[in-house]
PDB file of C-alpha atoms in Angstrom:
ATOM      1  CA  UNK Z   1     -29.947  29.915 -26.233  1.00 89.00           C
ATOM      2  CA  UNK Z   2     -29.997  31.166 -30.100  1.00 89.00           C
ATOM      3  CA  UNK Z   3     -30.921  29.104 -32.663  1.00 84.00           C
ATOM      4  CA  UNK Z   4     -29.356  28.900 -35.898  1.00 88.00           C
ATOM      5  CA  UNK Z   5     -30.591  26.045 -37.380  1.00 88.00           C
ATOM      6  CA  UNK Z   6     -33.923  24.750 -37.442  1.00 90.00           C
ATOM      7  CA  UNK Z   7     -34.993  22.388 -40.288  1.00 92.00           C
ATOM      8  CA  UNK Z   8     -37.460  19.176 -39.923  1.00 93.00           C
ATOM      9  CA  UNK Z   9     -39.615  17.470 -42.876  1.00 93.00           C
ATOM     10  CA  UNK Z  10     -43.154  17.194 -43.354  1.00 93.00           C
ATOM     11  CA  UNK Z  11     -44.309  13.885 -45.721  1.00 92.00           C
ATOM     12  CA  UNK Z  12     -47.507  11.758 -45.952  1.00 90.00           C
ATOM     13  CA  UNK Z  13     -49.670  14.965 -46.947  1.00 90.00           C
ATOM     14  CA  UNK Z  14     -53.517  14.073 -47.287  1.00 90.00           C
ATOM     15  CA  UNK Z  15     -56.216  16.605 -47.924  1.00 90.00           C
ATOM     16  CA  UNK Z  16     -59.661  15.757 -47.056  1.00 92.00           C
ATOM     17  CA  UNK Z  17     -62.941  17.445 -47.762  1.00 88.00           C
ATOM     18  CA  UNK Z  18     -66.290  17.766 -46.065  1.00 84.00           C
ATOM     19  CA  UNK Z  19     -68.267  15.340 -48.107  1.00 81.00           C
ATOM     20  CA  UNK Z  20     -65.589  13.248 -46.760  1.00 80.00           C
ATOM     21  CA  UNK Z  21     -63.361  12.810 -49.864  1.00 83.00           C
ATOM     22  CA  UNK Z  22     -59.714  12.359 -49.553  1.00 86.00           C
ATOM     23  CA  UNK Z  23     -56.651  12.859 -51.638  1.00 87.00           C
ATOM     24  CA  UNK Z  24     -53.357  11.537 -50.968  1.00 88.00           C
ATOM     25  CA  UNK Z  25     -50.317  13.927 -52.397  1.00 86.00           C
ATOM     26  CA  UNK Z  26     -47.349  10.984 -53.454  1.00 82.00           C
ATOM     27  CA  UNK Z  27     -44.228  10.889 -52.480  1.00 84.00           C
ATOM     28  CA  UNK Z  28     -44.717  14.722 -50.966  1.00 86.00           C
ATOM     29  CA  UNK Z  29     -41.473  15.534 -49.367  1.00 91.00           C
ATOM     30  CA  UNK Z  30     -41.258  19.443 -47.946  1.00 91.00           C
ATOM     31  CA  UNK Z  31     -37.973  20.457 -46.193  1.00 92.00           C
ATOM     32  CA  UNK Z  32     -39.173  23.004 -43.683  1.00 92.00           C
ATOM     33  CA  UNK Z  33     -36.605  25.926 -42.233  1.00 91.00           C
ATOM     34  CA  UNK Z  34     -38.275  27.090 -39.351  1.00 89.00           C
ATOM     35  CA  UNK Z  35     -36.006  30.164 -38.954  1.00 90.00           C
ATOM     36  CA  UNK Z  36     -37.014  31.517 -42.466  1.00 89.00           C
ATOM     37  CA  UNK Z  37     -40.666  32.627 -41.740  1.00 84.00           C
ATOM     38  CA  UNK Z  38     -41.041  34.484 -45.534  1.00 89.00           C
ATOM     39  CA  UNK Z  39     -40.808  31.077 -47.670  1.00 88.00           C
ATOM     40  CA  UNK Z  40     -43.922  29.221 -49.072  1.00 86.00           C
ATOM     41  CA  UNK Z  41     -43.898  25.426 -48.919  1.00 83.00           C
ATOM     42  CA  UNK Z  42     -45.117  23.478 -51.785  1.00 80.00           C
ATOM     43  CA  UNK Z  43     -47.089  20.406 -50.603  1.00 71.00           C
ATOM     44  CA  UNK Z  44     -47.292  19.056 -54.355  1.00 76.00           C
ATOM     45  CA  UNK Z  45     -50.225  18.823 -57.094  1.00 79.00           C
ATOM     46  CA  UNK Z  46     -53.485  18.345 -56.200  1.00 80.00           C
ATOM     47  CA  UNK Z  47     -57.205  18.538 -57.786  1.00 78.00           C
ATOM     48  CA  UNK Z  48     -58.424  22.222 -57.541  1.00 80.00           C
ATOM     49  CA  UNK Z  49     -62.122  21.355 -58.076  1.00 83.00           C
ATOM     50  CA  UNK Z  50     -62.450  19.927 -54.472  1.00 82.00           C
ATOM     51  CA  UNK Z  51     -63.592  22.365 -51.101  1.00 86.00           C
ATOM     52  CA  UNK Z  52     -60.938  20.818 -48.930  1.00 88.00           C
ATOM     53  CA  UNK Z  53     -61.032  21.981 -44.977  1.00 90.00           C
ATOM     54  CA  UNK Z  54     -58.813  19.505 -43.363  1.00 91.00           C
ATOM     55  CA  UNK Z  55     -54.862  18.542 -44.099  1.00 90.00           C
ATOM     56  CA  UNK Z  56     -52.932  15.792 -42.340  1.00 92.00           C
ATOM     57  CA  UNK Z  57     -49.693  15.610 -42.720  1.00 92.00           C
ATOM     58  CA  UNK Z  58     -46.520  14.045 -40.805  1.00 94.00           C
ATOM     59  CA  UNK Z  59     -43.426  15.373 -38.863  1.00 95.00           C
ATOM     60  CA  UNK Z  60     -40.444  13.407 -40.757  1.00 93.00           C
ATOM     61  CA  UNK Z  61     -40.317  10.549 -43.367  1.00 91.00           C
ATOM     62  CA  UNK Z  62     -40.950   7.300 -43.760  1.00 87.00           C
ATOM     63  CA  UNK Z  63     -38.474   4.433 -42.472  1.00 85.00           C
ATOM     64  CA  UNK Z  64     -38.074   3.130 -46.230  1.00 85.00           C
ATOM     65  CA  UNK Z  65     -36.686   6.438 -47.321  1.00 87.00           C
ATOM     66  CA  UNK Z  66     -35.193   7.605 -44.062  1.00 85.00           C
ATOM     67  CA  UNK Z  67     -32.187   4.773 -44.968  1.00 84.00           C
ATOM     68  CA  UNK Z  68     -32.403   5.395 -48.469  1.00 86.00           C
ATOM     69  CA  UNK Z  69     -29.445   6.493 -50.063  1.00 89.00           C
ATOM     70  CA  UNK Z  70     -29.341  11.018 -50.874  1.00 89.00           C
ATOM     71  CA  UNK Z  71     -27.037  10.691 -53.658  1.00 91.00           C
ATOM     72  CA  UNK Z  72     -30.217   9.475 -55.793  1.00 93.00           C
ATOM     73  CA  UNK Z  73     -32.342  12.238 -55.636  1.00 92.00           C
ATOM     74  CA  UNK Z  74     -30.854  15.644 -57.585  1.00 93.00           C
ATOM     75  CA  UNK Z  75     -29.694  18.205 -55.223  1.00 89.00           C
ATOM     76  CA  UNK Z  76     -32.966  20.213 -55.452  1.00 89.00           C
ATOM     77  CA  UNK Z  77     -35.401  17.820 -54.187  1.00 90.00           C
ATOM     78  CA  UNK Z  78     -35.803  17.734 -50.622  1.00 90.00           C
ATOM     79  CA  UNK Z  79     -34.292  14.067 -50.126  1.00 91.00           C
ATOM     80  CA  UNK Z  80     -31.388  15.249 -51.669  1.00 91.00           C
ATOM     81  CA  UNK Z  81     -28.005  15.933 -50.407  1.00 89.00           C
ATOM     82  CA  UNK Z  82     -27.819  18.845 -48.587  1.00 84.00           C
ATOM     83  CA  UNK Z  83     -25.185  21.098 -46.652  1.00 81.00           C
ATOM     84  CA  UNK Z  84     -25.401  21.239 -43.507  1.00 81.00           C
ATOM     85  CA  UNK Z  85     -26.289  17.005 -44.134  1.00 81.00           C
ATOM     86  CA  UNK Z  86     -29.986  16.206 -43.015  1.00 81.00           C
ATOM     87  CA  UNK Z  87     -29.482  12.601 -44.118  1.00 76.00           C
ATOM     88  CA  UNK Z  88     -28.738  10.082 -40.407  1.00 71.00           C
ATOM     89  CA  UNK Z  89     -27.260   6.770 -40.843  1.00 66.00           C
ATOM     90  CA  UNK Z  90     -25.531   4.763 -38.918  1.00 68.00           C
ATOM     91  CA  UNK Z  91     -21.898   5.116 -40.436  1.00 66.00           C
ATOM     92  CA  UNK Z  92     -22.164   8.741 -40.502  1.00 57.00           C
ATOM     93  CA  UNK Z  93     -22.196   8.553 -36.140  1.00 49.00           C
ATOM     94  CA  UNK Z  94     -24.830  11.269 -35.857  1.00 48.00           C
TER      95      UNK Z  94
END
């Protein structure tokens, strides 16, 4: 077996520090290709006077924007419509 595609999201992004301080990242969307080892993932802006040691984050997005509609996000944000299509919907039959 070769792979040629592998993509999956990551969303929901909270960073959390010893003291036990948390910080939530909004609406952080990352579009992950696993088959492209060299490319840095922006998890979105967060306060750089905090120590944090532990990051949660989850595998896909949530149900409100997994039926939400691509064609409202630009191209270039990871919601967007892409090619090969990431977006799964009923009509589309995959």
């Amino acid at each position: 077996m070769k792979l040629i595609r592998a993509e999956f999201y990551l969303s929901g992004v909270s960073l959390f520090t010893s003291d036990t301080d948390s910080f939530r990242i909004a609406d952080s969307y990352v579009l992950v290709n696993a088959l492209d080892p060299d490319v840095l993932y922006s998890a979105g802006n967060y306060p750089s006077d905090y120590n944090f040691n532990i990051i949660t984050m989850n595998v896909g997005i949530d149900p409100d924007k997994n039926h939400g509609d691509p064609t409202l996000y630009p191209p270039s944000h990871p919601l967007g419509t892409k090619s090969p299509d990431m977006h799964w919907g009923w009509a589309a039959g995959i």
